[in-house]
Amino acid sequence: MYIGKVVGNVVSTKKEEALTGYKLMIVELIQRATQEKLEEIVAIDLVGAGRGEFVLVVRGSSARMATKNHDAPIDAAIIGIIDTFDE
């Protein structure tokens, strides 16, 4: 799992049918201790996260398993909203 911060959303009216109904969010993966930005990715949102919230993100096969649709072309998924984290 990764820690990220939601920084925006993506609107796509034409997309793979398996992605229909999923909200797509732009997430900055961060280094916890420094909150330094590591990478920016697009992830499907499974928990209703909003801009500015810190989130838990899974990637690869874990993201597909979280959707229970193993054939979907999903590489990253938001699976939790972080309330707090300690340094």
Backbone as JSON, one array per atom type, in Angstrom:
{
  "sequence": "MYIGKVVGNVVSTKKEEALTGYKLMIVELIQRATQEKLEEIVAIDLVGAGRGEFVLVVRGSSARMATKNHDAPIDAAIIGIIDTFDE",
  "N": [[0.84, -1.19, 0.0], [0.28, 2.31, -0.49], [0.78, 5.73, 0.55], [-1.08, 8.55, -0.3], [-2.08, 11.74, -1.69], [-5.05, 13.23, -2.64], [-5.34, 15.17, -5.47], [-6.87, 16.05, -7.54], [-9.36, 15.41, -10.12], [-10.35, 13.21, -12.81], [-12.11, 13.46, -15.79], [-13.74, 11.41, -18.02], [-15.47, 10.74, -20.77], [-15.55, 8.8, -22.69], [-14.51, 5.59, -22.36], [-12.97, 2.45, -21.44], [-15.33, -0.12, -21.13], [-15.42, -1.6, -18.72], [-14.64, 0.25, -16.85], [-16.72, 1.93, -16.42], [-18.74, 3.82, -14.26], [-16.9, 4.15, -12.25], [-15.19, 6.57, -10.29], [-12.56, 8.64, -11.25], [-9.51, 9.63, -9.93], [-6.85, 12.0, -9.43], [-3.87, 11.31, -7.91], [-1.27, 12.16, -5.76], [1.43, 10.32, -4.91], [3.13, 10.04, -1.87], [6.06, 10.59, 0.2], [6.01, 9.58, 3.45], [7.33, 10.7, 5.78], [8.43, 13.18, 4.98], [6.51, 14.24, 3.38], [7.06, 14.57, 0.75], [6.5, 14.74, -2.73], [6.28, 11.87, -4.68], [5.34, 10.62, -7.01], [2.84, 11.04, -9.53], [-0.34, 9.76, -10.07], [-3.2, 8.2, -11.69], [-6.05, 7.01, -10.16], [-8.71, 4.71, -9.45], [-11.54, 5.51, -7.47], [-12.67, 4.0, -4.67], [-13.86, 4.63, -2.3], [-14.98, 7.15, -1.95], [-13.33, 9.45, -1.76], [-12.07, 12.83, -1.41], [-10.8, 15.92, -2.87], [-7.68, 16.96, -1.59], [-7.59, 15.18, 0.53], [-5.81, 12.71, 2.42], [-4.95, 9.46, 1.38], [-5.18, 5.83, 1.2], [-3.59, 3.78, -1.12], [-3.66, 1.14, -3.45], [-1.84, -0.84, -5.82], [-1.52, -2.42, -9.08], [-2.22, -5.93, -9.26], [-3.52, -6.04, -6.82], [-5.16, -3.79, -6.87], [-7.0, -4.47, -8.86], [-8.17, -6.7, -7.62], [-9.44, -5.44, -5.5], [-11.63, -4.3, -6.71], [-13.11, -6.45, -7.41], [-13.32, -7.2, -10.0], [-11.59, -8.84, -11.99], [-10.79, -8.66, -14.61], [-10.74, -6.06, -15.37], [-9.12, -3.11, -16.65], [-7.34, -1.93, -14.54], [-4.98, -0.21, -12.66], [-4.45, 1.14, -10.32], [-5.96, 1.83, -7.17], [-7.96, 3.66, -4.88], [-8.35, 2.8, -1.61], [-8.88, 3.53, 0.96], [-9.48, 6.23, 3.27], [-7.35, 8.34, 4.95], [-7.32, 9.24, 8.3], [-5.5, 10.13, 10.28], [-1.89, 10.12, 10.54], [1.12, 8.97, 12.05], [4.44, 10.22, 12.62]],
  "CA": [[0.0, 0.0, 0.0], [0.97, 3.59, -0.58], [0.08, 6.91, 1.05], [-1.18, 9.57, -1.33], [-2.95, 12.88, -1.46], [-5.89, 13.49, -3.8], [-5.1, 16.54, -5.93], [-7.8, 16.41, -8.61], [-10.12, 14.3, -10.69], [-10.28, 13.04, -14.26], [-13.4, 13.2, -16.41], [-13.56, 10.71, -19.28], [-16.78, 10.29, -21.23], [-15.33, 7.56, -23.46], [-13.5, 4.77, -21.7], [-13.21, 1.01, -21.42], [-16.63, -0.41, -20.49], [-15.22, -2.09, -17.34], [-14.38, 1.39, -15.98], [-17.94, 2.7, -16.25], [-19.23, 3.92, -12.89], [-15.82, 4.47, -11.32], [-14.66, 7.94, -10.26], [-11.11, 8.63, -11.44], [-8.88, 10.7, -9.16], [-5.41, 12.21, -9.55], [-3.3, 11.13, -6.57], [0.18, 12.3, -5.59], [2.01, 9.42, -3.92], [4.05, 10.86, -1.08], [6.93, 10.03, 1.24], [5.31, 9.91, 4.69], [8.07, 11.54, 6.73], [8.66, 14.55, 4.47], [5.38, 14.55, 2.51], [7.61, 14.87, -0.57], [5.79, 14.1, -3.83], [7.08, 10.86, -5.36], [4.8, 10.28, -8.32], [1.43, 11.38, -9.69], [-1.02, 8.68, -10.77], [-4.66, 8.21, -11.73], [-6.57, 5.83, -9.45], [-10.15, 4.68, -9.25], [-11.89, 5.81, -6.08], [-13.65, 3.04, -4.16], [-14.33, 5.0, -0.96], [-15.55, 8.5, -1.9], [-12.32, 10.44, -1.32], [-12.18, 14.17, -2.0], [-9.57, 16.68, -3.08], [-6.98, 17.37, -0.37], [-7.55, 14.13, 1.54], [-4.78, 11.69, 2.35], [-5.62, 8.2, 1.09], [-4.41, 4.6, 1.0], [-3.68, 3.37, -2.52], [-3.03, -0.12, -3.85], [-1.54, -0.86, -7.26], [-1.37, -3.72, -9.72], [-3.27, -6.93, -9.09], [-4.3, -5.7, -5.61], [-6.19, -2.82, -7.26], [-8.06, -5.22, -9.56], [-8.86, -7.53, -6.64], [-10.3, -4.57, -4.68], [-12.87, -4.03, -7.45], [-13.74, -7.74, -7.66], [-13.42, -7.36, -11.45], [-10.2, -9.18, -12.29], [-10.5, -8.4, -16.02], [-10.74, -4.61, -15.62], [-7.77, -2.54, -16.84], [-7.13, -1.03, -13.41], [-3.63, -0.34, -12.11], [-4.37, 1.76, -9.0], [-7.27, 2.06, -6.55], [-8.02, 4.24, -3.54], [-9.1, 1.84, -0.8], [-9.12, 4.06, 2.3], [-9.2, 7.63, 3.56], [-6.55, 8.39, 6.17], [-7.71, 10.27, 9.26], [-4.23, 10.65, 10.81], [-0.75, 9.2, 10.53], [2.21, 9.43, 12.92], [5.77, 10.26, 12.0]],
  "C": [[0.87, 1.24, 0.0], [0.12, 4.67, 0.08], [0.08, 7.94, -0.07], [-2.08, 10.7, -0.9], [-3.73, 13.14, -2.75], [-5.72, 14.95, -4.2], [-6.04, 16.95, -7.07], [-8.58, 15.2, -9.08], [-9.98, 14.31, -12.21], [-11.69, 12.75, -14.75], [-13.14, 12.58, -17.77], [-14.91, 10.16, -19.71], [-16.69, 9.02, -22.07], [-14.2, 6.8, -22.81], [-13.88, 3.31, -21.81], [-14.48, 0.74, -20.61], [-16.48, -0.86, -19.04], [-14.96, -0.95, -16.36], [-15.63, 2.25, -15.74], [-18.41, 2.66, -14.8], [-18.16, 4.22, -11.86], [-15.41, 5.93, -11.44], [-13.14, 7.84, -10.35], [-10.5, 9.85, -10.77], [-7.39, 10.78, -9.47], [-4.85, 12.19, -8.13], [-1.79, 11.33, -6.65], [0.61, 11.29, -4.54], [3.08, 10.2, -3.19], [4.93, 10.01, -0.17], [6.37, 10.5, 2.58], [6.06, 10.92, 5.55], [8.19, 12.99, 6.26], [7.48, 15.09, 3.68], [5.86, 15.03, 1.13], [6.85, 14.08, -1.63], [6.72, 13.13, -4.54], [6.64, 10.66, -6.8], [3.33, 10.7, -8.36], [0.78, 10.3, -10.54], [-2.52, 8.96, -10.85], [-5.12, 6.91, -11.09], [-8.08, 5.88, -9.41], [-10.43, 4.86, -7.76], [-12.98, 4.86, -5.63], [-14.29, 3.46, -2.85], [-14.9, 6.42, -0.86], [-14.6, 9.56, -1.4], [-12.54, 11.77, -2.04], [-10.83, 14.84, -2.11], [-9.0, 17.13, -1.73], [-6.88, 16.3, 0.69], [-6.37, 13.19, 1.31], [-5.47, 10.33, 2.24], [-4.63, 7.04, 1.06], [-4.66, 4.12, -0.42], [-3.02, 2.01, -2.68], [-2.85, -0.09, -5.36], [-1.45, -2.29, -7.76], [-2.53, -4.65, -9.46], [-4.11, -6.67, -7.83], [-5.41, -4.71, -5.94], [-7.33, -3.54, -7.99], [-8.84, -6.08, -8.59], [-9.81, -6.68, -5.79], [-11.62, -4.27, -5.38], [-13.69, -5.3, -7.67], [-14.02, -7.95, -9.15], [-12.0, -7.59, -11.96], [-9.82, -8.92, -13.74], [-10.44, -6.91, -16.33], [-9.31, -4.08, -15.76], [-7.46, -1.48, -15.78], [-5.75, -1.28, -12.82], [-3.51, 0.25, -10.71], [-5.78, 2.02, -8.48], [-7.1, 2.68, -5.17], [-8.91, 3.34, -2.71], [-9.38, 2.34, 0.61], [-8.79, 5.54, 2.38], [-8.5, 7.68, 4.91], [-7.03, 9.54, 7.05], [-6.46, 10.94, 9.83], [-3.13, 9.64, 10.52], [0.37, 9.83, 11.34], [3.53, 9.38, 12.17], [6.75, 9.39, 12.72]]
}
